[in-house]
Amino acid sequence: MTTSAQPASRSTSLSQRIVDALSERIASGVLKPNEKMPTEPALMQEFGVSRSVVREAMSRLQAGGRLRTQQGVGSFVLAPKVENPLLQPVAAAELKMQQKLAMLELRLSLEPEAAALAAQRRTPEQLAAMERALKDFDIQRSTGEATAEADFRFHELLAQATGNEYFAHVLHSLSSATIPRHLAAAATPRRGRPPKVARFGEPSPELRPGKDITSREHHAVLEAIRRGDAAAARAAMFIHLNNSRERMKNASR
């Protein structure tokens, strides 16, 4: 059994293997709705991974709406939802730019409030899962990897932290189609050239080495949620999504 810390990319790969295996068990009925998931030690032994890898996998399953976690009790399989065709997740490739911008506009009316609720209701476990998602995002951006999965996971975990399943369901159907597959190039300004996107139309401050605009926006949201500051979380999420919309417009020109 592996107990030592794994490099980020290796850890992500291992956790995805657990996600895939458990998702297959849920889909096939081996793990039934409302059934308690195996314990962390059991999964560590079965897959030969560390506790942090197991926790990462469980947070991904929770963000994907497959599990609910009851603090101090454990995680339980969620029954599959009867989908409304208007709220089915849509592949980004199937959407035109104008549709993506319209979906971001809808997210602007929903996610700031979700961030405010998450600041008031999040559990320590949910906060830790959001922190891991942003850590993965920063590492993947710095190494030139695609960042969409970690970005999408952060937004889904935030929606889960509202404690309102309808926020999570609606945002799940919108987020993946409006997050570019690779954000680093779109968010990092070229050398010697100021970034196009500014906070509420004002010039953006100089970027610190190693952090791009999108990363700073994410961390502003997370810090407000960590402090339990609903108003700041609402404002930070609005800024992030408004700037995301401007980045998408600029990329299409």
JSON list of C-alpha atoms in Angstrom, two decimals:
[
{"chain": "A", "resi": 1, "resn": "MET", "atom": "CA", "xyz": [0.00, 0.00, 0.00]},
{"chain": "A", "resi": 2, "resn": "THR", "atom": "CA", "xyz": [1.31, 3.42, -0.99]},
{"chain": "A", "resi": 3, "resn": "THR", "atom": "CA", "xyz": [1.18, 5.97, 1.79]},
{"chain": "A", "resi": 4, "resn": "SER", "atom": "CA", "xyz": [3.73, 8.55, 0.66]},
{"chain": "A", "resi": 5, "resn": "ALA", "atom": "CA", "xyz": [2.68, 11.78, -1.05]},
{"chain": "A", "resi": 6, "resn": "GLN", "atom": "CA", "xyz": [2.24, 11.56, -4.81]},
{"chain": "A", "resi": 7, "resn": "PRO", "atom": "CA", "xyz": [3.26, 14.21, -7.39]},
{"chain": "A", "resi": 8, "resn": "ALA", "atom": "CA", "xyz": [0.20, 16.25, -8.42]},
{"chain": "A", "resi": 9, "resn": "SER", "atom": "CA", "xyz": [-0.19, 14.79, -11.94]},
{"chain": "A", "resi": 10, "resn": "ARG", "atom": "CA", "xyz": [0.33, 11.26, -10.63]},
{"chain": "A", "resi": 11, "resn": "SER", "atom": "CA", "xyz": [-2.14, 11.83, -7.81]},
{"chain": "A", "resi": 12, "resn": "THR", "atom": "CA", "xyz": [-4.74, 13.16, -10.26]},
{"chain": "A", "resi": 13, "resn": "SER", "atom": "CA", "xyz": [-4.32, 10.07, -12.44]},
{"chain": "A", "resi": 14, "resn": "LEU", "atom": "CA", "xyz": [-4.69, 7.72, -9.48]},
{"chain": "A", "resi": 15, "resn": "SER", "atom": "CA", "xyz": [-7.76, 9.48, -8.15]},
{"chain": "A", "resi": 16, "resn": "GLN", "atom": "CA", "xyz": [-9.38, 9.37, -11.60]},
{"chain": "A", "resi": 17, "resn": "ARG", "atom": "CA", "xyz": [-8.83, 5.61, -11.68]},
{"chain": "A", "resi": 18, "resn": "ILE", "atom": "CA", "xyz": [-10.80, 5.30, -8.44]},
{"chain": "A", "resi": 19, "resn": "VAL", "atom": "CA", "xyz": [-13.51, 7.65, -9.76]},
{"chain": "A", "resi": 20, "resn": "ASP", "atom": "CA", "xyz": [-13.89, 5.53, -12.90]},
{"chain": "A", "resi": 21, "resn": "ALA", "atom": "CA", "xyz": [-14.03, 2.26, -10.96]},
{"chain": "A", "resi": 22, "resn": "LEU", "atom": "CA", "xyz": [-16.59, 3.47, -8.42]},
{"chain": "A", "resi": 23, "resn": "SER", "atom": "CA", "xyz": [-18.67, 5.19, -11.11]},
{"chain": "A", "resi": 24, "resn": "GLU", "atom": "CA", "xyz": [-18.87, 1.88, -12.97]},
{"chain": "A", "resi": 25, "resn": "ARG", "atom": "CA", "xyz": [-20.02, 0.12, -9.80]},
{"chain": "A", "resi": 26, "resn": "ILE", "atom": "CA", "xyz": [-22.71, 2.72, -9.25]},
{"chain": "A", "resi": 27, "resn": "ALA", "atom": "CA", "xyz": [-23.88, 2.55, -12.89]},
{"chain": "A", "resi": 28, "resn": "SER", "atom": "CA", "xyz": [-24.00, -1.26, -12.87]},
{"chain": "A", "resi": 29, "resn": "GLY", "atom": "CA", "xyz": [-25.88, -1.44, -9.56]},
{"chain": "A", "resi": 30, "resn": "VAL", "atom": "CA", "xyz": [-23.07, -3.06, -7.60]},
{"chain": "A", "resi": 31, "resn": "LEU", "atom": "CA", "xyz": [-23.26, 0.04, -5.39]},
{"chain": "A", "resi": 32, "resn": "LYS", "atom": "CA", "xyz": [-26.94, 0.87, -4.92]},
{"chain": "A", "resi": 33, "resn": "PRO", "atom": "CA", "xyz": [-28.67, 4.18, -4.12]},
{"chain": "A", "resi": 34, "resn": "ASN", "atom": "CA", "xyz": [-28.40, 5.12, -0.43]},
{"chain": "A", "resi": 35, "resn": "GLU", "atom": "CA", "xyz": [-25.78, 2.42, 0.15]},
{"chain": "A", "resi": 36, "resn": "LYS", "atom": "CA", "xyz": [-22.79, 3.51, 2.21]},
{"chain": "A", "resi": 37, "resn": "MET", "atom": "CA", "xyz": [-19.53, 3.72, 0.30]},
{"chain": "A", "resi": 38, "resn": "PRO", "atom": "CA", "xyz": [-16.50, 1.67, 1.40]},
{"chain": "A", "resi": 39, "resn": "THR", "atom": "CA", "xyz": [-14.38, 3.34, 4.06]},
{"chain": "A", "resi": 40, "resn": "GLU", "atom": "CA", "xyz": [-11.22, 5.28, 3.24]},
{"chain": "A", "resi": 41, "resn": "PRO", "atom": "CA", "xyz": [-8.94, 2.54, 4.66]},
{"chain": "A", "resi": 42, "resn": "ALA", "atom": "CA", "xyz": [-10.77, -0.08, 2.56]},
{"chain": "A", "resi": 43, "resn": "LEU", "atom": "CA", "xyz": [-10.34, 1.96, -0.63]},
{"chain": "A", "resi": 44, "resn": "MET", "atom": "CA", "xyz": [-6.70, 2.70, 0.21]},
{"chain": "A", "resi": 45, "resn": "GLN", "atom": "CA", "xyz": [-6.02, -1.00, 0.54]},
{"chain": "A", "resi": 46, "resn": "GLU", "atom": "CA", "xyz": [-8.01, -2.00, -2.56]},
{"chain": "A", "resi": 47, "resn": "PHE", "atom": "CA", "xyz": [-6.39, 0.55, -4.89]},
{"chain": "A", "resi": 48, "resn": "GLY", "atom": "CA", "xyz": [-2.99, 0.77, -3.20]},
{"chain": "A", "resi": 49, "resn": "VAL", "atom": "CA", "xyz": [-3.07, 4.55, -2.83]},
{"chain": "A", "resi": 50, "resn": "SER", "atom": "CA", "xyz": [-2.72, 7.18, -0.11]},
{"chain": "A", "resi": 51, "resn": "ARG", "atom": "CA", "xyz": [-5.54, 8.71, 1.91]},
{"chain": "A", "resi": 52, "resn": "SER", "atom": "CA", "xyz": [-5.22, 12.01, 0.03]},
{"chain": "A", "resi": 53, "resn": "VAL", "atom": "CA", "xyz": [-5.80, 10.24, -3.30]},
{"chain": "A", "resi": 54, "resn": "VAL", "atom": "CA", "xyz": [-8.93, 8.53, -1.95]},
{"chain": "A", "resi": 55, "resn": "ARG", "atom": "CA", "xyz": [-10.26, 11.82, -0.60]},
{"chain": "A", "resi": 56, "resn": "GLU", "atom": "CA", "xyz": [-9.63, 13.51, -3.94]},
{"chain": "A", "resi": 57, "resn": "ALA", "atom": "CA", "xyz": [-11.60, 10.77, -5.71]},
{"chain": "A", "resi": 58, "resn": "MET", "atom": "CA", "xyz": [-14.49, 11.07, -3.26]},
{"chain": "A", "resi": 59, "resn": "SER", "atom": "CA", "xyz": [-14.62, 14.84, -3.70]},
{"chain": "A", "resi": 60, "resn": "ARG", "atom": "CA", "xyz": [-14.82, 14.37, -7.47]},
{"chain": "A", "resi": 61, "resn": "LEU", "atom": "CA", "xyz": [-17.67, 11.89, -7.12]},
{"chain": "A", "resi": 62, "resn": "GLN", "atom": "CA", "xyz": [-19.46, 14.27, -4.79]},
{"chain": "A", "resi": 63, "resn": "ALA", "atom": "CA", "xyz": [-18.96, 17.18, -7.18]},
{"chain": "A", "resi": 64, "resn": "GLY", "atom": "CA", "xyz": [-20.37, 15.02, -9.98]},
{"chain": "A", "resi": 65, "resn": "GLY", "atom": "CA", "xyz": [-23.56, 14.39, -8.00]},
{"chain": "A", "resi": 66, "resn": "ARG", "atom": "CA", "xyz": [-22.91, 10.69, -7.42]},
{"chain": "A", "resi": 67, "resn": "LEU", "atom": "CA", "xyz": [-22.39, 10.85, -3.65]},
{"chain": "A", "resi": 68, "resn": "ARG", "atom": "CA", "xyz": [-23.60, 12.74, -0.62]},
{"chain": "A", "resi": 69, "resn": "THR", "atom": "CA", "xyz": [-21.37, 13.02, 2.42]},
{"chain": "A", "resi": 70, "resn": "GLN", "atom": "CA", "xyz": [-22.71, 13.14, 5.95]},
{"chain": "A", "resi": 71, "resn": "GLN", "atom": "CA", "xyz": [-20.11, 14.55, 8.29]},
{"chain": "A", "resi": 72, "resn": "GLY", "atom": "CA", "xyz": [-19.00, 12.01, 10.87]},
{"chain": "A", "resi": 73, "resn": "VAL", "atom": "CA", "xyz": [-21.01, 9.21, 9.25]},
{"chain": "A", "resi": 74, "resn": "GLY", "atom": "CA", "xyz": [-19.68, 8.63, 5.74]},
{"chain": "A", "resi": 75, "resn": "SER", "atom": "CA", "xyz": [-20.54, 8.91, 2.05]},
{"chain": "A", "resi": 76, "resn": "PHE", "atom": "CA", "xyz": [-23.64, 7.43, 0.45]},
{"chain": "A", "resi": 77, "resn": "VAL", "atom": "CA", "xyz": [-24.58, 6.69, -3.16]},
{"chain": "A", "resi": 78, "resn": "LEU", "atom": "CA", "xyz": [-27.10, 9.11, -4.65]},
{"chain": "A", "resi": 79, "resn": "ALA", "atom": "CA", "xyz": [-29.96, 7.83, -6.77]},
{"chain": "A", "resi": 80, "resn": "PRO", "atom": "CA", "xyz": [-29.69, 8.94, -10.41]},
{"chain": "A", "resi": 81, "resn": "LYS", "atom": "CA", "xyz": [-31.80, 11.99, -11.14]},
{"chain": "A", "resi": 82, "resn": "VAL", "atom": "CA", "xyz": [-34.59, 12.09, -13.69]},
{"chain": "A", "resi": 83, "resn": "GLU", "atom": "CA", "xyz": [-33.07, 14.59, -16.06]},
{"chain": "A", "resi": 84, "resn": "ASN", "atom": "CA", "xyz": [-34.88, 17.60, -17.48]},
{"chain": "A", "resi": 85, "resn": "PRO", "atom": "CA", "xyz": [-33.77, 17.79, -21.15]},
{"chain": "A", "resi": 86, "resn": "LEU", "atom": "CA", "xyz": [-33.45, 21.58, -20.80]},
{"chain": "A", "resi": 87, "resn": "LEU", "atom": "CA", "xyz": [-30.85, 21.06, -18.08]},
{"chain": "A", "resi": 88, "resn": "GLN", "atom": "CA", "xyz": [-28.78, 18.32, -19.69]},
{"chain": "A", "resi": 89, "resn": "PRO", "atom": "CA", "xyz": [-25.05, 19.05, -19.71]},
{"chain": "A", "resi": 90, "resn": "VAL", "atom": "CA", "xyz": [-24.08, 20.28, -23.16]},
{"chain": "A", "resi": 91, "resn": "ALA", "atom": "CA", "xyz": [-20.75, 19.63, -24.84]},
{"chain": "A", "resi": 92, "resn": "ALA", "atom": "CA", "xyz": [-18.84, 22.82, -25.56]},
{"chain": "A", "resi": 93, "resn": "ALA", "atom": "CA", "xyz": [-18.19, 21.70, -29.14]},
{"chain": "A", "resi": 94, "resn": "GLU", "atom": "CA", "xyz": [-21.94, 21.69, -29.81]},
{"chain": "A", "resi": 95, "resn": "LEU", "atom": "CA", "xyz": [-22.39, 25.34, -28.88]},
{"chain": "A", "resi": 96, "resn": "LYS", "atom": "CA", "xyz": [-21.84, 28.47, -30.91]},
{"chain": "A", "resi": 97, "resn": "MET", "atom": "CA", "xyz": [-19.96, 31.34, -29.32]},
{"chain": "A", "resi": 98, "resn": "GLN", "atom": "CA", "xyz": [-23.13, 33.37, -28.83]},
{"chain": "A", "resi": 99, "resn": "GLN", "atom": "CA", "xyz": [-24.70, 30.46, -26.94]},
{"chain": "A", "resi": 100, "resn": "LYS", "atom": "CA", "xyz": [-21.66, 30.12, -24.70]},
{"chain": "A", "resi": 101, "resn": "LEU", "atom": "CA", "xyz": [-21.76, 33.83, -23.90]},
{"chain": "A", "resi": 102, "resn": "ALA", "atom": "CA", "xyz": [-25.49, 33.56, -23.13]},
{"chain": "A", "resi": 103, "resn": "MET", "atom": "CA", "xyz": [-24.82, 30.66, -20.77]},
{"chain": "A", "resi": 104, "resn": "LEU", "atom": "CA", "xyz": [-22.10, 32.67, -19.02]},
{"chain": "A", "resi": 105, "resn": "GLU", "atom": "CA", "xyz": [-24.62, 35.48, -18.65]},
{"chain": "A", "resi": 106, "resn": "LEU", "atom": "CA", "xyz": [-26.97, 33.05, -16.91]},
{"chain": "A", "resi": 107, "resn": "ARG", "atom": "CA", "xyz": [-24.13, 31.85, -14.66]},
{"chain": "A", "resi": 108, "resn": "LEU", "atom": "CA", "xyz": [-23.54, 35.50, -13.72]},
{"chain": "A", "resi": 109, "resn": "SER", "atom": "CA", "xyz": [-27.04, 35.59, -12.27]},
{"chain": "A", "resi": 110, "resn": "LEU", "atom": "CA", "xyz": [-26.59, 32.32, -10.32]},
{"chain": "A", "resi": 111, "resn": "GLU", "atom": "CA", "xyz": [-23.03, 31.65, -9.22]},
{"chain": "A", "resi": 112, "resn": "PRO", "atom": "CA", "xyz": [-22.36, 34.85, -7.25]},
{"chain": "A", "resi": 113, "resn": "GLU", "atom": "CA", "xyz": [-25.28, 33.90, -5.00]},
{"chain": "A", "resi": 114, "resn": "ALA", "atom": "CA", "xyz": [-24.01, 30.32, -4.85]},
{"chain": "A", "resi": 115, "resn": "ALA", "atom": "CA", "xyz": [-20.63, 31.65, -3.68]},
{"chain": "A", "resi": 116, "resn": "ALA", "atom": "CA", "xyz": [-22.35, 33.72, -0.99]},
{"chain": "A", "resi": 117, "resn": "LEU", "atom": "CA", "xyz": [-24.27, 30.67, 0.26]},
{"chain": "A", "resi": 118, "resn": "ALA", "atom": "CA", "xyz": [-21.13, 28.53, 0.16]},
{"chain": "A", "resi": 119, "resn": "ALA", "atom": "CA", "xyz": [-19.38, 31.09, 2.39]},
{"chain": "A", "resi": 120, "resn": "GLN", "atom": "CA", "xyz": [-22.14, 30.62, 4.95]},
{"chain": "A", "resi": 121, "resn": "ARG", "atom": "CA", "xyz": [-22.69, 26.87, 4.68]},
{"chain": "A", "resi": 122, "resn": "ARG", "atom": "CA", "xyz": [-19.52, 25.11, 3.53]},
{"chain": "A", "resi": 123, "resn": "THR", "atom": "CA", "xyz": [-18.04, 22.37, 5.70]},
{"chain": "A", "resi": 124, "resn": "PRO", "atom": "CA", "xyz": [-14.31, 22.03, 6.44]},
{"chain": "A", "resi": 125, "resn": "GLU", "atom": "CA", "xyz": [-14.23, 19.01, 4.11]},
{"chain": "A", "resi": 126, "resn": "GLN", "atom": "CA", "xyz": [-15.83, 20.98, 1.27]},
{"chain": "A", "resi": 127, "resn": "LEU", "atom": "CA", "xyz": [-13.38, 23.84, 1.77]},
{"chain": "A", "resi": 128, "resn": "ALA", "atom": "CA", "xyz": [-10.46, 21.40, 1.64]},
{"chain": "A", "resi": 129, "resn": "ALA", "atom": "CA", "xyz": [-11.82, 19.87, -1.59]},
{"chain": "A", "resi": 130, "resn": "MET", "atom": "CA", "xyz": [-12.08, 23.32, -3.20]},
{"chain": "A", "resi": 131, "resn": "GLU", "atom": "CA", "xyz": [-8.51, 24.07, -2.11]},
{"chain": "A", "resi": 132, "resn": "ARG", "atom": "CA", "xyz": [-7.30, 20.85, -3.77]},
{"chain": "A", "resi": 133, "resn": "ALA", "atom": "CA", "xyz": [-9.11, 21.73, -6.99]},
{"chain": "A", "resi": 134, "resn": "LEU", "atom": "CA", "xyz": [-7.39, 25.13, -7.16]},
{"chain": "A", "resi": 135, "resn": "LYS", "atom": "CA", "xyz": [-4.04, 23.60, -6.30]},
{"chain": "A", "resi": 136, "resn": "ASP", "atom": "CA", "xyz": [-4.47, 21.21, -9.24]},
{"chain": "A", "resi": 137, "resn": "PHE", "atom": "CA", "xyz": [-5.50, 24.13, -11.45]},
{"chain": "A", "resi": 138, "resn": "ASP", "atom": "CA", "xyz": [-2.39, 26.14, -10.54]},
{"chain": "A", "resi": 139, "resn": "ILE", "atom": "CA", "xyz": [-0.03, 23.20, -11.05]},
{"chain": "A", "resi": 140, "resn": "GLN", "atom": "CA", "xyz": [-1.59, 22.25, -14.40]},
{"chain": "A", "resi": 141, "resn": "ARG", "atom": "CA", "xyz": [-1.48, 25.85, -15.63]},
{"chain": "A", "resi": 142, "resn": "SER", "atom": "CA", "xyz": [2.18, 26.21, -14.64]},
{"chain": "A", "resi": 143, "resn": "THR", "atom": "CA", "xyz": [3.12, 23.01, -16.49]},
{"chain": "A", "resi": 144, "resn": "GLY", "atom": "CA", "xyz": [1.08, 23.80, -19.61]},
{"chain": "A", "resi": 145, "resn": "GLU", "atom": "CA", "xyz": [-1.52, 21.08, -19.03]},
{"chain": "A", "resi": 146, "resn": "ALA", "atom": "CA", "xyz": [-5.25, 21.49, -19.73]},
{"chain": "A", "resi": 147, "resn": "THR", "atom": "CA", "xyz": [-6.89, 23.16, -16.73]},
{"chain": "A", "resi": 148, "resn": "ALA", "atom": "CA", "xyz": [-10.59, 22.75, -17.55]},
{"chain": "A", "resi": 149, "resn": "GLU", "atom": "CA", "xyz": [-11.19, 19.69, -15.36]},
{"chain": "A", "resi": 150, "resn": "ALA", "atom": "CA", "xyz": [-9.82, 21.32, -12.20]},
{"chain": "A", "resi": 151, "resn": "ASP", "atom": "CA", "xyz": [-11.63, 24.58, -12.99]},
{"chain": "A", "resi": 152, "resn": "PHE", "atom": "CA", "xyz": [-14.93, 22.76, -13.54]},
{"chain": "A", "resi": 153, "resn": "ARG", "atom": "CA", "xyz": [-14.40, 20.75, -10.34]},
{"chain": "A", "resi": 154, "resn": "PHE", "atom": "CA", "xyz": [-13.89, 23.93, -8.29]},
{"chain": "A", "resi": 155, "resn": "HIS", "atom": "CA", "xyz": [-17.15, 25.44, -9.53]},
{"chain": "A", "resi": 156, "resn": "GLU", "atom": "CA", "xyz": [-19.07, 22.20, -8.97]},
{"chain": "A", "resi": 157, "resn": "LEU", "atom": "CA", "xyz": [-17.70, 21.77, -5.45]},
{"chain": "A", "resi": 158, "resn": "LEU", "atom": "CA", "xyz": [-18.66, 25.36, -4.68]},
{"chain": "A", "resi": 159, "resn": "ALA", "atom": "CA", "xyz": [-22.20, 24.66, -5.87]},
{"chain": "A", "resi": 160, "resn": "GLN", "atom": "CA", "xyz": [-22.31, 21.53, -3.70]},
{"chain": "A", "resi": 161, "resn": "ALA", "atom": "CA", "xyz": [-21.22, 23.64, -0.72]},
{"chain": "A", "resi": 162, "resn": "THR", "atom": "CA", "xyz": [-24.42, 25.72, -0.96]},
{"chain": "A", "resi": 163, "resn": "GLY", "atom": "CA", "xyz": [-26.32, 22.76, 0.46]},
{"chain": "A", "resi": 164, "resn": "ASN", "atom": "CA", "xyz": [-28.93, 23.35, -2.27]},
{"chain": "A", "resi": 165, "resn": "GLU", "atom": "CA", "xyz": [-29.02, 20.51, -4.79]},
{"chain": "A", "resi": 166, "resn": "TYR", "atom": "CA", "xyz": [-30.71, 22.67, -7.42]},
{"chain": "A", "resi": 167, "resn": "PHE", "atom": "CA", "xyz": [-27.78, 25.08, -7.59]},
{"chain": "A", "resi": 168, "resn": "ALA", "atom": "CA", "xyz": [-25.48, 22.11, -8.14]},
{"chain": "A", "resi": 169, "resn": "HIS", "atom": "CA", "xyz": [-27.75, 20.58, -10.79]},
{"chain": "A", "resi": 170, "resn": "VAL", "atom": "CA", "xyz": [-28.26, 23.75, -12.83]},
{"chain": "A", "resi": 171, "resn": "LEU", "atom": "CA", "xyz": [-24.62, 24.82, -12.64]},
{"chain": "A", "resi": 172, "resn": "HIS", "atom": "CA", "xyz": [-23.46, 21.33, -13.63]},
{"chain": "A", "resi": 173, "resn": "SER", "atom": "CA", "xyz": [-25.44, 21.69, -16.86]},
{"chain": "A", "resi": 174, "resn": "LEU", "atom": "CA", "xyz": [-23.86, 25.06, -17.67]},
{"chain": "A", "resi": 175, "resn": "SER", "atom": "CA", "xyz": [-20.29, 25.15, -16.40]},
{"chain": "A", "resi": 176, "resn": "SER", "atom": "CA", "xyz": [-18.46, 22.57, -18.52]},
{"chain": "A", "resi": 177, "resn": "ALA", "atom": "CA", "xyz": [-19.67, 24.08, -21.78]},
{"chain": "A", "resi": 178, "resn": "THR", "atom": "CA", "xyz": [-18.41, 27.55, -20.87]},
{"chain": "A", "resi": 179, "resn": "ILE", "atom": "CA", "xyz": [-14.95, 26.62, -19.52]},
{"chain": "A", "resi": 180, "resn": "PRO", "atom": "CA", "xyz": [-12.25, 26.54, -22.23]},
{"chain": "A", "resi": 181, "resn": "ARG", "atom": "CA", "xyz": [-10.18, 23.37, -22.43]},
{"chain": "A", "resi": 182, "resn": "HIS", "atom": "CA", "xyz": [-6.98, 25.33, -21.71]},
{"chain": "A", "resi": 183, "resn": "LEU", "atom": "CA", "xyz": [-7.17, 28.55, -19.76]},
{"chain": "A", "resi": 184, "resn": "ALA", "atom": "CA", "xyz": [-3.52, 29.39, -19.27]},
{"chain": "A", "resi": 185, "resn": "ALA", "atom": "CA", "xyz": [-2.95, 30.91, -22.70]},
{"chain": "A", "resi": 186, "resn": "ALA", "atom": "CA", "xyz": [-6.21, 32.83, -22.61]},
{"chain": "A", "resi": 187, "resn": "ALA", "atom": "CA", "xyz": [-5.63, 34.25, -19.14]},
{"chain": "A", "resi": 188, "resn": "THR", "atom": "CA", "xyz": [-1.91, 35.03, -19.12]},
{"chain": "A", "resi": 189, "resn": "PRO", "atom": "CA", "xyz": [-0.96, 38.33, -20.79]},
{"chain": "A", "resi": 190, "resn": "ARG", "atom": "CA", "xyz": [1.78, 38.41, -23.38]},
{"chain": "A", "resi": 191, "resn": "ARG", "atom": "CA", "xyz": [5.14, 39.82, -22.30]},
{"chain": "A", "resi": 192, "resn": "GLY", "atom": "CA", "xyz": [5.20, 43.60, -22.56]},
{"chain": "A", "resi": 193, "resn": "ARG", "atom": "CA", "xyz": [1.48, 43.79, -23.30]},
{"chain": "A", "resi": 194, "resn": "PRO", "atom": "CA", "xyz": [-1.18, 44.66, -20.69]},
{"chain": "A", "resi": 195, "resn": "PRO", "atom": "CA", "xyz": [-4.00, 42.13, -20.30]},
{"chain": "A", "resi": 196, "resn": "LYS", "atom": "CA", "xyz": [-7.21, 42.89, -22.15]},
{"chain": "A", "resi": 197, "resn": "VAL", "atom": "CA", "xyz": [-9.42, 42.03, -19.22]},
{"chain": "A", "resi": 198, "resn": "ALA", "atom": "CA", "xyz": [-9.72, 44.47, -16.33]},
{"chain": "A", "resi": 199, "resn": "ARG", "atom": "CA", "xyz": [-11.63, 44.35, -13.11]},
{"chain": "A", "resi": 200, "resn": "PHE", "atom": "CA", "xyz": [-14.88, 46.23, -13.71]},
{"chain": "A", "resi": 201, "resn": "GLY", "atom": "CA", "xyz": [-13.34, 47.97, -16.73]},
{"chain": "A", "resi": 202, "resn": "GLU", "atom": "CA", "xyz": [-10.27, 49.37, -14.94]},
{"chain": "A", "resi": 203, "resn": "PRO", "atom": "CA", "xyz": [-6.65, 48.47, -15.72]},
{"chain": "A", "resi": 204, "resn": "SER", "atom": "CA", "xyz": [-5.61, 45.17, -14.21]},
{"chain": "A", "resi": 205, "resn": "PRO", "atom": "CA", "xyz": [-2.79, 45.24, -11.64]},
{"chain": "A", "resi": 206, "resn": "GLU", "atom": "CA", "xyz": [0.57, 43.71, -12.45]},
{"chain": "A", "resi": 207, "resn": "LEU", "atom": "CA", "xyz": [0.48, 39.92, -12.21]},
{"chain": "A", "resi": 208, "resn": "ARG", "atom": "CA", "xyz": [2.68, 38.24, -9.64]},
{"chain": "A", "resi": 209, "resn": "PRO", "atom": "CA", "xyz": [5.04, 35.60, -11.09]},
{"chain": "A", "resi": 210, "resn": "GLY", "atom": "CA", "xyz": [3.45, 32.17, -11.26]},
{"chain": "A", "resi": 211, "resn": "LYS", "atom": "CA", "xyz": [-0.16, 33.35, -11.04]},
{"chain": "A", "resi": 212, "resn": "ASP", "atom": "CA", "xyz": [-2.39, 34.39, -13.90]},
{"chain": "A", "resi": 213, "resn": "ILE", "atom": "CA", "xyz": [-5.56, 36.45, -13.78]},
{"chain": "A", "resi": 214, "resn": "THR", "atom": "CA", "xyz": [-7.90, 33.45, -13.62]},
{"chain": "A", "resi": 215, "resn": "SER", "atom": "CA", "xyz": [-5.96, 31.92, -10.74]},
{"chain": "A", "resi": 216, "resn": "ARG", "atom": "CA", "xyz": [-6.08, 35.16, -8.77]},
{"chain": "A", "resi": 217, "resn": "GLU", "atom": "CA", "xyz": [-9.83, 35.41, -9.34]},
{"chain": "A", "resi": 218, "resn": "HIS", "atom": "CA", "xyz": [-10.34, 31.83, -8.16]},
{"chain": "A", "resi": 219, "resn": "HIS", "atom": "CA", "xyz": [-8.33, 32.41, -5.01]},
{"chain": "A", "resi": 220, "resn": "ALA", "atom": "CA", "xyz": [-10.23, 35.62, -4.24]},
{"chain": "A", "resi": 221, "resn": "VAL", "atom": "CA", "xyz": [-13.46, 33.59, -4.27]},
{"chain": "A", "resi": 222, "resn": "LEU", "atom": "CA", "xyz": [-11.93, 30.84, -2.15]},
{"chain": "A", "resi": 223, "resn": "GLU", "atom": "CA", "xyz": [-10.50, 33.25, 0.45]},
{"chain": "A", "resi": 224, "resn": "ALA", "atom": "CA", "xyz": [-13.89, 34.94, 0.90]},
{"chain": "A", "resi": 225, "resn": "ILE", "atom": "CA", "xyz": [-15.52, 31.53, 1.36]},
{"chain": "A", "resi": 226, "resn": "ARG", "atom": "CA", "xyz": [-12.81, 30.55, 3.84]},
{"chain": "A", "resi": 227, "resn": "ARG", "atom": "CA", "xyz": [-13.52, 33.71, 5.89]},
{"chain": "A", "resi": 228, "resn": "GLY", "atom": "CA", "xyz": [-17.27, 33.14, 5.74]},
{"chain": "A", "resi": 229, "resn": "ASP", "atom": "CA", "xyz": [-17.69, 36.54, 4.04]},
{"chain": "A", "resi": 230, "resn": "ALA", "atom": "CA", "xyz": [-20.80, 36.12, 1.88]},
{"chain": "A", "resi": 231, "resn": "ALA", "atom": "CA", "xyz": [-20.70, 39.63, 0.39]},
{"chain": "A", "resi": 232, "resn": "ALA", "atom": "CA", "xyz": [-17.05, 39.34, -0.62]},
{"chain": "A", "resi": 233, "resn": "ALA", "atom": "CA", "xyz": [-17.61, 35.85, -2.08]},
{"chain": "A", "resi": 234, "resn": "ARG", "atom": "CA", "xyz": [-20.55, 37.14, -4.12]},
{"chain": "A", "resi": 235, "resn": "ALA", "atom": "CA", "xyz": [-18.50, 40.07, -5.47]},
{"chain": "A", "resi": 236, "resn": "ALA", "atom": "CA", "xyz": [-15.42, 37.94, -6.21]},
{"chain": "A", "resi": 237, "resn": "MET", "atom": "CA", "xyz": [-17.46, 35.40, -8.17]},
{"chain": "A", "resi": 238, "resn": "PHE", "atom": "CA", "xyz": [-19.18, 38.16, -10.15]},
{"chain": "A", "resi": 239, "resn": "ILE", "atom": "CA", "xyz": [-15.80, 39.64, -11.06]},
{"chain": "A", "resi": 240, "resn": "HIS", "atom": "CA", "xyz": [-14.46, 36.22, -12.08]},
{"chain": "A", "resi": 241, "resn": "LEU", "atom": "CA", "xyz": [-17.40, 35.35, -14.34]},
{"chain": "A", "resi": 242, "resn": "ASN", "atom": "CA", "xyz": [-17.64, 38.84, -15.82]},
{"chain": "A", "resi": 243, "resn": "ASN", "atom": "CA", "xyz": [-13.94, 38.70, -16.70]},
{"chain": "A", "resi": 244, "resn": "SER", "atom": "CA", "xyz": [-14.38, 35.17, -18.06]},
{"chain": "A", "resi": 245, "resn": "ARG", "atom": "CA", "xyz": [-17.06, 36.48, -20.38]},
{"chain": "A", "resi": 246, "resn": "GLU", "atom": "CA", "xyz": [-14.72, 39.24, -21.59]},
{"chain": "A", "resi": 247, "resn": "ARG", "atom": "CA", "xyz": [-11.89, 36.73, -22.10]},
{"chain": "A", "resi": 248, "resn": "MET", "atom": "CA", "xyz": [-14.22, 34.58, -24.19]},
{"chain": "A", "resi": 249, "resn": "LYS", "atom": "CA", "xyz": [-15.24, 37.58, -26.29]},
{"chain": "A", "resi": 250, "resn": "ASN", "atom": "CA", "xyz": [-11.61, 38.58, -26.84]},
{"chain": "A", "resi": 251, "resn": "ALA", "atom": "CA", "xyz": [-10.63, 35.03, -27.80]},
{"chain": "A", "resi": 252, "resn": "SER", "atom": "CA", "xyz": [-13.32, 34.92, -30.47]},
{"chain": "A", "resi": 253, "resn": "ARG", "atom": "CA", "xyz": [-12.18, 38.14, -32.17]}
]
